[in-house]
Structure formats: C-alpha cells, structure tokens
Coordinates of C-alpha atoms and ligand atoms in Angstrom, one line a residue:
M1 CA 110.0 5.8 118.1
S2 CA 113.4 7.2 117.3
I3 CA 115.6 5.5 114.7
L4 CA 119.2 6.0 113.8
L5 CA 120.5 5.0 110.3
K6 CA 124.1 4.2 110.9
N7 CA 127.1 4.5 108.6
A8 CA 125.3 5.1 105.4
Q9 CA 126.3 6.6 102.1
V10 CA 123.9 9.5 101.7
I11 CA 122.6 11.2 98.5
L12 CA 121.6 14.8 98.9
P13 CA 119.5 15.6 95.8
E14 CA 119.3 19.3 96.5
V15 CA 123.1 19.7 96.5
E16 CA 124.9 19.5 93.1
G17 CA 126.8 16.2 93.2
G18 CA 125.9 15.8 96.8
V19 CA 127.0 12.5 98.3
R20 CA 128.3 11.9 101.9
S21 CA 129.8 8.7 103.2
N22 CA 129.9 7.3 106.7
C23 CA 126.9 9.3 107.6
F24 CA 124.5 9.0 110.5
V25 CA 120.8 10.0 110.1
G26 CA 118.7 10.2 113.2
T27 CA 114.9 10.5 113.2
R28 CA 112.5 11.4 116.0
N29 CA 108.8 12.3 116.0
G30 CA 108.6 12.1 112.3
R31 CA 111.5 14.4 111.6
I32 CA 115.2 14.2 111.0
D33 CA 116.9 15.4 114.1
Y34 CA 120.5 14.5 113.3
L35 CA 122.6 14.3 110.1
G36 CA 126.4 14.0 110.4
G37 CA 129.3 11.8 111.3
E38 CA 129.6 9.6 114.4
E39 CA 129.8 11.3 117.7
A40 CA 130.1 10.1 121.3
G41 CA 126.9 8.8 122.8
L42 CA 125.0 9.2 119.5
T43 CA 123.7 5.6 119.3
D44 CA 122.4 5.8 122.9
R45 CA 120.0 8.5 122.0
Y46 CA 117.9 6.3 119.7
D47 CA 115.4 3.4 120.3
R48 CA 116.5 1.6 117.2
I49 CA 119.7 1.5 115.2
I50 CA 119.7 0.3 111.5
D51 CA 123.1 -0.5 110.2
C52 CA 123.4 1.0 106.7
T53 CA 127.0 -0.1 106.0
H54 CA 127.3 -0.6 102.2
K55 CA 123.8 0.9 101.7
T56 CA 122.7 4.2 100.2
V57 CA 120.2 6.5 101.9
M58 CA 118.3 9.3 100.2
P59 CA 114.9 11.1 100.4
G60 CA 112.0 9.1 99.0
F61 CA 110.6 9.9 95.6
A62 CA 107.8 12.3 95.0
N63 CA 105.4 11.0 92.3
A64 CA 103.7 14.3 91.6
H65 CA 101.0 13.1 89.2
N66 CA 99.1 9.8 89.5
H67 CA 95.7 8.3 89.6
A68 CA 96.3 5.5 92.1
A69 CA 93.1 3.5 91.5
M70 CA 93.8 3.3 87.8
T71 CA 96.0 0.4 88.6
L72 CA 92.7 -1.4 88.2
F73 CA 92.8 -0.7 84.4
R74 CA 96.5 -1.6 84.0
N75 CA 97.0 -3.4 80.7
Y76 CA 93.2 -3.5 80.1
A77 CA 93.3 -1.1 77.1
D78 CA 96.6 -0.3 75.5
D79 CA 97.9 0.9 72.1
M80 CA 95.2 3.5 71.7
K81 CA 94.9 7.3 71.2
L82 CA 94.3 9.3 74.3
M83 CA 90.8 10.5 73.6
D84 CA 89.7 7.2 72.2
W85 CA 91.2 5.4 75.2
L86 CA 89.6 7.8 77.6
F87 CA 86.1 8.0 76.1
S88 CA 85.6 4.5 74.7
K89 CA 87.5 2.4 77.3
I90 CA 88.3 4.2 80.6
F91 CA 85.3 6.5 81.2
P92 CA 82.7 3.6 80.6
L93 CA 84.5 1.4 83.1
E94 CA 84.9 4.2 85.6
D95 CA 81.1 4.6 85.6
K96 CA 80.9 1.1 87.1
L97 CA 83.4 1.8 89.9
T98 CA 82.5 1.4 93.5
D99 CA 84.2 2.8 96.7
E100 CA 85.5 -0.7 97.5
A101 CA 87.1 -1.2 94.1
V102 CA 88.8 2.2 94.4
Y103 CA 90.0 1.2 97.9
W104 CA 91.7 -2.0 96.8
A105 CA 93.1 -0.5 93.6
S106 CA 94.5 2.4 95.6
L107 CA 96.2 -0.1 97.9
L108 CA 97.7 -1.9 95.0
A109 CA 99.2 1.4 93.8
M110 CA 100.6 2.0 97.3
V111 CA 102.2 -1.5 97.4
E112 CA 103.9 -0.7 94.1
M113 CA 104.9 2.9 95.1
I114 CA 106.4 1.9 98.4
K115 CA 108.3 -1.0 96.9
G116 CA 109.7 1.4 94.4
G117 CA 110.8 4.0 97.0
T118 CA 108.0 6.6 96.5
T119 CA 107.1 8.2 99.8
V120 CA 104.7 11.0 98.6
Y121 CA 102.4 11.0 95.7
S122 CA 99.6 13.1 94.2
D123 CA 96.2 11.7 93.1
M124 CA 93.2 12.9 91.2
Y125 CA 90.3 10.6 91.1
F126 CA 86.9 9.8 92.7
F127 CA 85.6 7.8 95.6
M128 CA 88.5 9.6 97.3
D129 CA 87.3 8.7 100.8
S130 CA 88.5 5.2 99.9
T131 CA 91.9 6.5 98.8
V132 CA 92.2 8.5 102.0
K133 CA 91.6 5.3 103.9
A134 CA 94.1 3.4 101.8
A135 CA 96.8 6.1 102.2
S136 CA 96.1 6.4 105.9
E137 CA 96.5 2.6 106.4
A138 CA 99.5 2.3 104.1
G139 CA 101.3 5.1 105.9
M140 CA 101.8 7.0 102.6
R141 CA 102.1 10.7 102.3
A142 CA 99.5 11.8 99.8
V143 CA 97.9 14.8 98.1
L144 CA 94.4 13.9 97.0
S145 CA 91.9 15.6 94.9
R146 CA 88.5 14.7 93.6
G147 CA 88.5 14.7 89.8
L148 CA 86.1 17.4 88.6
Q149 CA 84.6 17.4 85.1
G150 CA 81.5 18.8 83.4
E151 CA 80.4 20.5 80.2
S152 CA 77.9 22.8 81.8
G153 CA 77.8 24.7 85.0
G154 CA 74.5 23.2 86.2
E155 CA 73.4 21.9 89.6
D156 CA 74.3 18.3 88.7
L157 CA 78.0 19.3 88.5
D158 CA 78.1 21.1 91.8
Y159 CA 78.0 17.8 93.7
R160 CA 81.5 16.9 92.5
L161 CA 82.9 20.3 93.7
K162 CA 81.0 19.9 96.9
E163 CA 82.6 16.4 97.4
N164 CA 86.0 17.9 96.8
L165 CA 85.4 20.7 99.3
E166 CA 84.1 18.2 101.8
L167 CA 87.2 16.0 101.2
Y168 CA 89.3 19.1 102.1
R169 CA 87.2 19.9 105.2
Q170 CA 87.4 16.3 106.5
Y171 CA 90.9 15.2 105.6
H172 CA 93.3 18.1 104.8
N173 CA 96.3 17.7 107.1
S174 CA 94.9 14.5 108.5
S175 CA 96.9 11.3 109.4
D176 CA 99.6 13.3 111.3
G177 CA 99.7 15.8 108.4
R178 CA 100.5 13.1 105.9
I179 CA 97.4 13.7 103.8
K180 CA 96.6 17.0 102.0
V181 CA 93.8 17.8 99.7
M182 CA 93.7 19.9 96.5
L183 CA 91.0 20.7 94.0
G184 CA 91.1 18.6 90.9
P185 CA 89.5 20.0 87.8
H186 CA 90.4 17.3 85.2
S187 CA 91.3 19.5 82.2
V188 CA 90.4 22.3 79.9
Y189 CA 88.7 19.8 77.5
T190 CA 86.5 18.1 80.2
C191 CA 85.3 21.2 82.1
S192 CA 83.3 24.2 80.8
E193 CA 84.6 27.7 81.4
A194 CA 81.8 28.4 83.9
Y195 CA 82.8 25.3 85.9
L196 CA 86.5 26.2 85.9
R197 CA 85.6 29.6 87.1
K198 CA 83.7 28.1 90.0
V199 CA 86.7 26.0 90.9
V200 CA 89.0 29.1 90.8
K201 CA 86.5 30.9 93.1
A202 CA 86.4 28.0 95.6
S203 CA 90.2 27.7 95.5
A204 CA 90.6 31.4 96.4
E205 CA 87.8 31.4 99.0
H206 CA 89.2 28.4 101.0
G207 CA 92.9 28.7 100.0
I208 CA 93.0 25.3 98.4
P209 CA 95.6 24.5 95.7
I210 CA 94.5 23.2 92.3
Q211 CA 95.9 20.4 90.2
I212 CA 94.9 20.0 86.5
H213 CA 96.0 18.2 83.3
L214 CA 97.3 20.9 80.9
S215 CA 98.4 21.0 77.3
E216 CA 98.9 17.3 77.1
T217 CA 98.3 16.8 73.4
K218 CA 98.3 18.7 70.1
E219 CA 94.6 17.9 69.8
E220 CA 93.9 19.6 73.1
V221 CA 95.7 22.7 72.0
R222 CA 94.1 22.8 68.6
N223 CA 90.6 22.4 70.1
A224 CA 91.3 25.2 72.7
I225 CA 92.5 27.6 69.9
E226 CA 89.4 26.7 67.9
K227 CA 87.0 27.2 70.8
Y228 CA 88.6 30.0 72.9
G229 CA 91.0 31.5 70.4
M230 CA 94.0 30.8 72.5
S231 CA 96.2 28.0 73.9
P232 CA 95.1 26.1 77.1
V233 CA 97.8 27.9 79.1
R234 CA 96.7 31.4 78.0
Y235 CA 93.0 30.3 78.5
L236 CA 93.6 29.2 82.1
D237 CA 95.7 32.3 82.8
R238 CA 92.7 34.4 81.6
I239 CA 90.4 32.5 83.9
G240 CA 92.8 33.1 86.8
M241 CA 93.7 29.5 87.5
L242 CA 97.5 29.8 87.3
G243 CA 99.4 30.5 90.4
N244 CA 102.3 29.2 92.5
T245 CA 100.2 26.5 94.2
T246 CA 98.7 25.3 90.9
V247 CA 100.1 21.9 89.8
A248 CA 99.9 21.4 86.0
A249 CA 100.4 17.9 84.7
H250 CA 102.0 17.3 81.3
C251 CA 102.6 20.7 79.6
V252 CA 103.8 18.8 76.6
V253 CA 102.6 21.1 73.8
V254 CA 103.6 24.6 75.1
D255 CA 105.2 27.4 73.1
D256 CA 107.6 30.1 74.5
E257 CA 104.8 32.4 75.5
D258 CA 103.0 29.6 77.3
M259 CA 106.3 28.8 79.2
D260 CA 106.8 32.4 80.1
I261 CA 103.3 32.6 81.5
L262 CA 103.9 29.3 83.5
A263 CA 107.2 30.8 84.8
A264 CA 105.7 34.2 85.7
R265 CA 102.8 32.6 87.6
G266 CA 105.2 30.2 89.4
V267 CA 103.1 27.2 88.2
Q268 CA 104.3 23.7 89.3
V269 CA 104.8 21.6 86.2
V270 CA 104.7 17.8 86.3
H271 CA 106.5 15.9 83.6
N272 CA 105.1 12.4 82.8
P273 CA 107.5 10.9 80.3
G274 CA 106.2 7.4 80.4
S275 CA 102.6 8.3 79.8
N276 CA 103.5 10.9 77.1
M277 CA 105.5 8.3 75.2
K278 CA 103.0 5.6 75.5
L279 CA 100.1 7.8 74.3
A280 CA 102.4 9.5 71.7
S281 CA 101.5 12.8 73.2
G282 CA 105.0 14.2 72.4
I283 CA 108.0 15.4 74.5
A284 CA 107.6 18.2 77.0
P285 CA 110.3 20.9 76.6
V286 CA 111.6 20.1 80.2
S287 CA 115.1 21.6 79.7
R288 CA 113.6 24.8 78.4
M289 CA 111.1 25.0 81.2
L290 CA 113.9 24.5 83.8
E291 CA 116.0 27.2 82.1
K292 CA 113.0 29.6 82.4
G293 CA 113.0 28.9 86.2
I294 CA 109.8 26.7 86.3
N295 CA 109.8 24.1 89.1
V296 CA 109.4 21.0 87.0
C297 CA 108.9 17.7 88.8
L298 CA 108.1 14.1 87.8
G299 CA 105.1 11.9 87.8
T300 CA 104.1 8.5 86.5
D301 CA 100.5 9.4 85.6
G302 CA 98.0 6.6 86.2
A303 CA 99.2 3.0 85.8
S304 CA 96.9 2.4 82.9
S305 CA 98.8 4.8 80.7
N306 CA 102.4 4.0 81.7
N307 CA 102.0 1.1 82.8
N308 CA 103.8 1.2 86.1
L309 CA 104.5 3.5 89.0
D310 CA 108.3 3.3 88.9
M311 CA 110.0 6.6 89.6
L312 CA 113.5 5.3 88.8
E313 CA 112.3 4.3 85.4
E314 CA 110.6 7.7 85.0
M315 CA 113.8 9.5 85.8
R316 CA 115.7 7.6 83.1
M317 CA 113.0 8.1 80.5
A318 CA 112.9 11.9 81.4
T319 CA 116.6 12.4 80.8
Y320 CA 116.8 10.2 77.7
L321 CA 113.8 12.1 76.2
Q322 CA 115.4 15.5 76.7
K323 CA 118.7 14.3 75.2
V324 CA 117.1 12.7 72.1
S325 CA 114.7 15.6 71.5
T326 CA 117.4 18.3 71.8
D327 CA 120.2 16.4 70.0
D328 CA 122.2 17.1 73.1
P329 CA 123.6 14.4 75.4
T330 CA 124.3 17.0 78.1
A331 CA 120.5 17.8 78.4
L332 CA 118.8 17.1 81.7
P333 CA 121.8 15.7 83.6
V334 CA 121.7 13.4 86.6
D335 CA 121.6 16.2 89.2
A336 CA 118.6 17.9 87.5
V337 CA 116.5 14.7 87.1
L338 CA 117.3 13.7 90.7
R339 CA 116.0 17.0 91.9
M340 CA 112.8 16.6 89.8
A341 CA 112.1 13.2 91.3
T342 CA 112.5 14.4 94.9
V343 CA 112.8 18.0 96.1
N344 CA 111.0 19.6 93.2
G345 CA 108.1 17.2 93.6
A346 CA 107.8 17.7 97.3
R347 CA 107.8 21.5 96.8
A348 CA 105.1 21.3 94.1
L349 CA 102.9 19.3 96.5
G350 CA 103.4 21.8 99.3
F351 CA 105.4 19.9 101.9
E352 CA 108.0 22.1 103.4
G353 CA 111.5 20.6 103.7
L354 CA 110.4 17.3 102.2
G355 CA 112.7 15.8 99.5
T356 CA 115.8 17.0 101.3
L357 CA 117.9 15.4 104.0
A358 CA 118.5 17.9 106.7
A359 CA 117.8 18.3 110.4
G360 CA 114.2 19.4 110.8
S361 CA 113.0 17.8 107.5
P362 CA 110.3 15.2 107.5
A363 CA 111.8 11.8 107.9
D364 CA 110.8 10.3 104.6
M365 CA 113.7 8.2 103.4
I366 CA 114.7 5.1 101.5
I367 CA 117.6 2.7 101.9
L368 CA 118.9 1.2 98.7
D369 CA 121.0 -1.9 98.3
T370 CA 123.8 -0.4 96.1
E371 CA 126.1 -3.4 96.6
Q372 CA 124.6 -5.2 93.5
A373 CA 126.4 -5.7 90.2
Q374 CA 124.8 -2.8 88.4
Y375 CA 126.3 -0.4 90.9
Y376 CA 129.9 -1.5 90.2
P377 CA 132.5 -0.1 89.7
K378 CA 131.9 2.6 92.3
Y379 CA 132.4 5.9 90.5
N380 CA 129.4 7.9 91.1
V381 CA 126.3 6.6 93.0
R382 CA 124.0 9.3 91.7
S383 CA 124.8 8.3 88.1
A384 CA 124.5 4.7 89.0
L385 CA 121.1 5.2 90.5
V386 CA 119.7 7.2 87.5
Y387 CA 121.2 5.2 84.7
S388 CA 121.8 1.7 86.1
G389 CA 119.5 1.3 89.2
S390 CA 116.1 -0.4 89.5
S391 CA 113.2 0.0 91.8
A392 CA 113.9 -3.5 93.1
D393 CA 117.1 -2.1 94.7
V394 CA 114.9 -0.2 97.2
E395 CA 115.2 -2.2 100.4
T396 CA 113.7 -0.2 103.3
V397 CA 111.3 2.8 103.2
M398 CA 110.5 5.2 106.0
I399 CA 107.6 7.7 105.8
N400 CA 107.1 10.3 108.6
G401 CA 109.6 8.5 110.7
S402 CA 107.8 5.1 110.5
L403 CA 109.1 2.1 108.6
V404 CA 106.6 1.0 105.9
M405 CA 108.9 -1.5 104.3
E406 CA 112.0 -3.2 105.8
K407 CA 114.3 -5.4 103.8
R408 CA 111.6 -5.7 101.0
N409 CA 108.9 -6.8 103.5
L410 CA 105.9 -4.5 103.6
I411 CA 105.0 -3.6 107.1
T412 CA 101.7 -1.8 106.7
L413 CA 100.1 -3.7 103.8
D414 CA 99.1 -7.3 103.1
E415 CA 100.3 -7.6 99.5
E416 CA 98.9 -11.0 98.8
R417 CA 95.4 -10.1 99.9
I418 CA 95.5 -6.8 97.9
L419 CA 96.6 -8.6 94.7
Y420 CA 93.8 -11.1 95.1
K421 CA 91.1 -8.4 95.8
V422 CA 92.1 -6.2 92.9
N423 CA 92.1 -9.0 90.4
K424 CA 88.7 -10.0 91.5
W425 CA 87.4 -6.5 91.1
A426 CA 89.0 -6.1 87.7
M427 CA 87.3 -9.3 86.4
K428 CA 84.0 -8.2 87.8
L429 CA 84.1 -4.7 86.3
T430 CA 85.2 -5.8 82.8
Q431 CA 82.6 -8.6 82.5
N432 CA 80.3 -7.8 79.6
S433 CA 82.2 -4.8 78.6
Ligands
NI501 NI1 96.7 12.2 84.5

C-alpha cells in the first residue's frame, strides 16, 4: 500500500530548526519515496491520500531503553530505593511471571507507546518470545534482548545466554526487518565478571550488539570501586564490552574520564530522566556528554520506575533537568532534545535512516494535531511540541509504511481486551505477596 500525506507542516529533527510547510510525504513499500512540495500528478501515484492540512508530521519517537512487560508492575511498588525496590519487590514477582503474562503486559506497553507516538523501542526482559509475538502483532519496530544476570559463571547461567542467542537466531531482522535482537547483560552489579566476559565473547563471535544498565547510581559506582578498584565504565572497558554498538542505559554517575572512555569507544548512551528522578538516582551530565560527541538518546525505562512510557514528557524532563542542574537555561535546547528522542535513538538502535524524514528512510511517522490551544500562538512548532505538547496530541501513527493508529483509533491492537487481561494477570501475580 502506498500512502501520501498531503499538505503537512513537517518537523525535521535532524535539521537545526528544521520545519517545512505545505509539504507532501509519500510512502511506498515501507519507505519514504517522496518529500517535497506539490507537483503535477503526485496524488495519482498513491493508493491513499491523507489530508494533513493544519497537522504536523514528524518521525516517530525512539524509546531507547524500556522493559515493556514491566507495565505489569506499574504503581505496584513506588517510593522505594532502587536496590530495595528491585530485590524486595520486583525480582520476587518476576520469579512468578509466565510467558502469557509477559505477552499481555508487552501489548499494554505497545498500546501506550503507539498512542504516544513511539514507533521504535528497545527492550530487555525475559519470556522474550512473547514480546516478539506482541511486537509483531502490534506492528511495532523493536530491539529485543533477553535480560542476563548471574553471580557465577556456572552451567545454570548459560541457559539465559543460550536463550538470548536463540532469540537472535530465530527473530533478528524478522517481521519485515522490524525486529532486531541484542544481548542483554543486566548490569555490572547483577553479573559476574566471568559471565560478562562470556557475553562479550558471544557478541564478538556472532556480531550481536549489547545493551546494559551502566553507572545508574552512586551505590553501583561505590560497589564497583570497592570490588574491582575502578568505576563501572572503566571496568566494562577493561572487559572489552564498550564499542559503538553497545547501548548503555543511564550513565548517571560518570566522571570526565568515564565520559572520555564512552566517547572514545563510541558507546550509545540512553538518558532516562523520569526513572532517574523517581528513583533519586541523580542527574546524568547529558550536556557534557553531548559536548564530548557521545550519541545520547532518550528512554523511559520500564513503566514501574517512571511510571509511564511518554516520550514527550521525557523530552521535557530531560531539558528541564539539564537546565536546573547546570544553572543554565540555555542547556539542552529544543533542537538537541528533539534529536535525542528521534534520530539519535534510531541510530543507537541500529536502524539506518530511521528518525529522519528523507526519501529512502523507513516510513515511521506520526501526525500530530497541532491545532489545539496549547499550540497557539503559532511561533515555533518545535518549541511548542517540547514545552507545551502532550502525547494525547498524537493522532495517527505509521510504522514501516503501515498505519497502526489513525485518528486515535488503534488498528492493530484491541485495547479493551489488553487492559482487561493485564489487570487480571496483575491481580493473580500479586496475590499473597
Ligand atoms: Ni532499565
């Protein structure tokens, strides 16, 4: 199916201040095949025309760090310290999870992501076959990894890595290339050195990128220095885990030397301002990292530490946090945070051309209703989006050239059924706990 978006105002995140009006965007076979003004015979070349007069079109958001199925634990345990929250609340419940629970909870995340304009996201969890099924049905673009953790390098741990490799073998580049697979060692503090080295070896052997939580809290850094005599960043560098396909979530507690290492290795850093604030982890030095040339992108983290998957909200939190932490209102301006939420994230997740609107790019786009009160007066739509917009303004979502939501109606997913199923599973899992 070929679709032409007609007469739109277009935001080009990769171009400083980039906005075009009266723009036509054509898509065919999952890719953008036309971007420009009206020309003779243009509308005849497409199966379907969507009139975008008074609407704004832009690339979909890239949520570069998430644990989709953790929507199941949203608002279950709040106002706790990270380690206490993880070890006393989340890990015990996760022990009771089933593939079906993960399937429905993943779908819930996809409902929320699509309604908020996210078209690609990254996941680290388990029962990932269920998440593959969910993403495939939802029409989402997804980068999935099996969460790996273990204190010793024994046989019992190998099964997780084997599952991750099997996930790669079965699903990498599946669903018309929408689904990719990475290796997902959870963190320095949940994996032994022997185990991390195994992951590095498997990554090199099969050419599979890695995603990991890194330097999230002061406690993590303190413990690494005590145990290994160095910061988590230096430790992972020594192990050989840092490279330009490595996606490191958080990087909140990093010093100049850590940042120089991340820059030198070309590591993809994911900033998670909502989660970092809620868990009082601190404020990642995002402006400094960008100055050093690090590709910093944006993620929500799991819904139980945020507690939503709203990338527009995340953009606003990111820019406010940099301003307040640096005493500088010019820090992390609109253009920078828009790039983080789109093109930087798409690059970090390894999709070429994604996050930009150009002929040849994957056709992952959103149409926003920018005719509402919060977008007036009409000075600068990019500022309006970041500082005044809301995810409810996302009207229509296209992924890989297919519509997954149109005028707020989900096309691929049965929202009512998903909400019912997730609630049922949540009640079942939390009984007697
Ligand atoms: Ni996380």
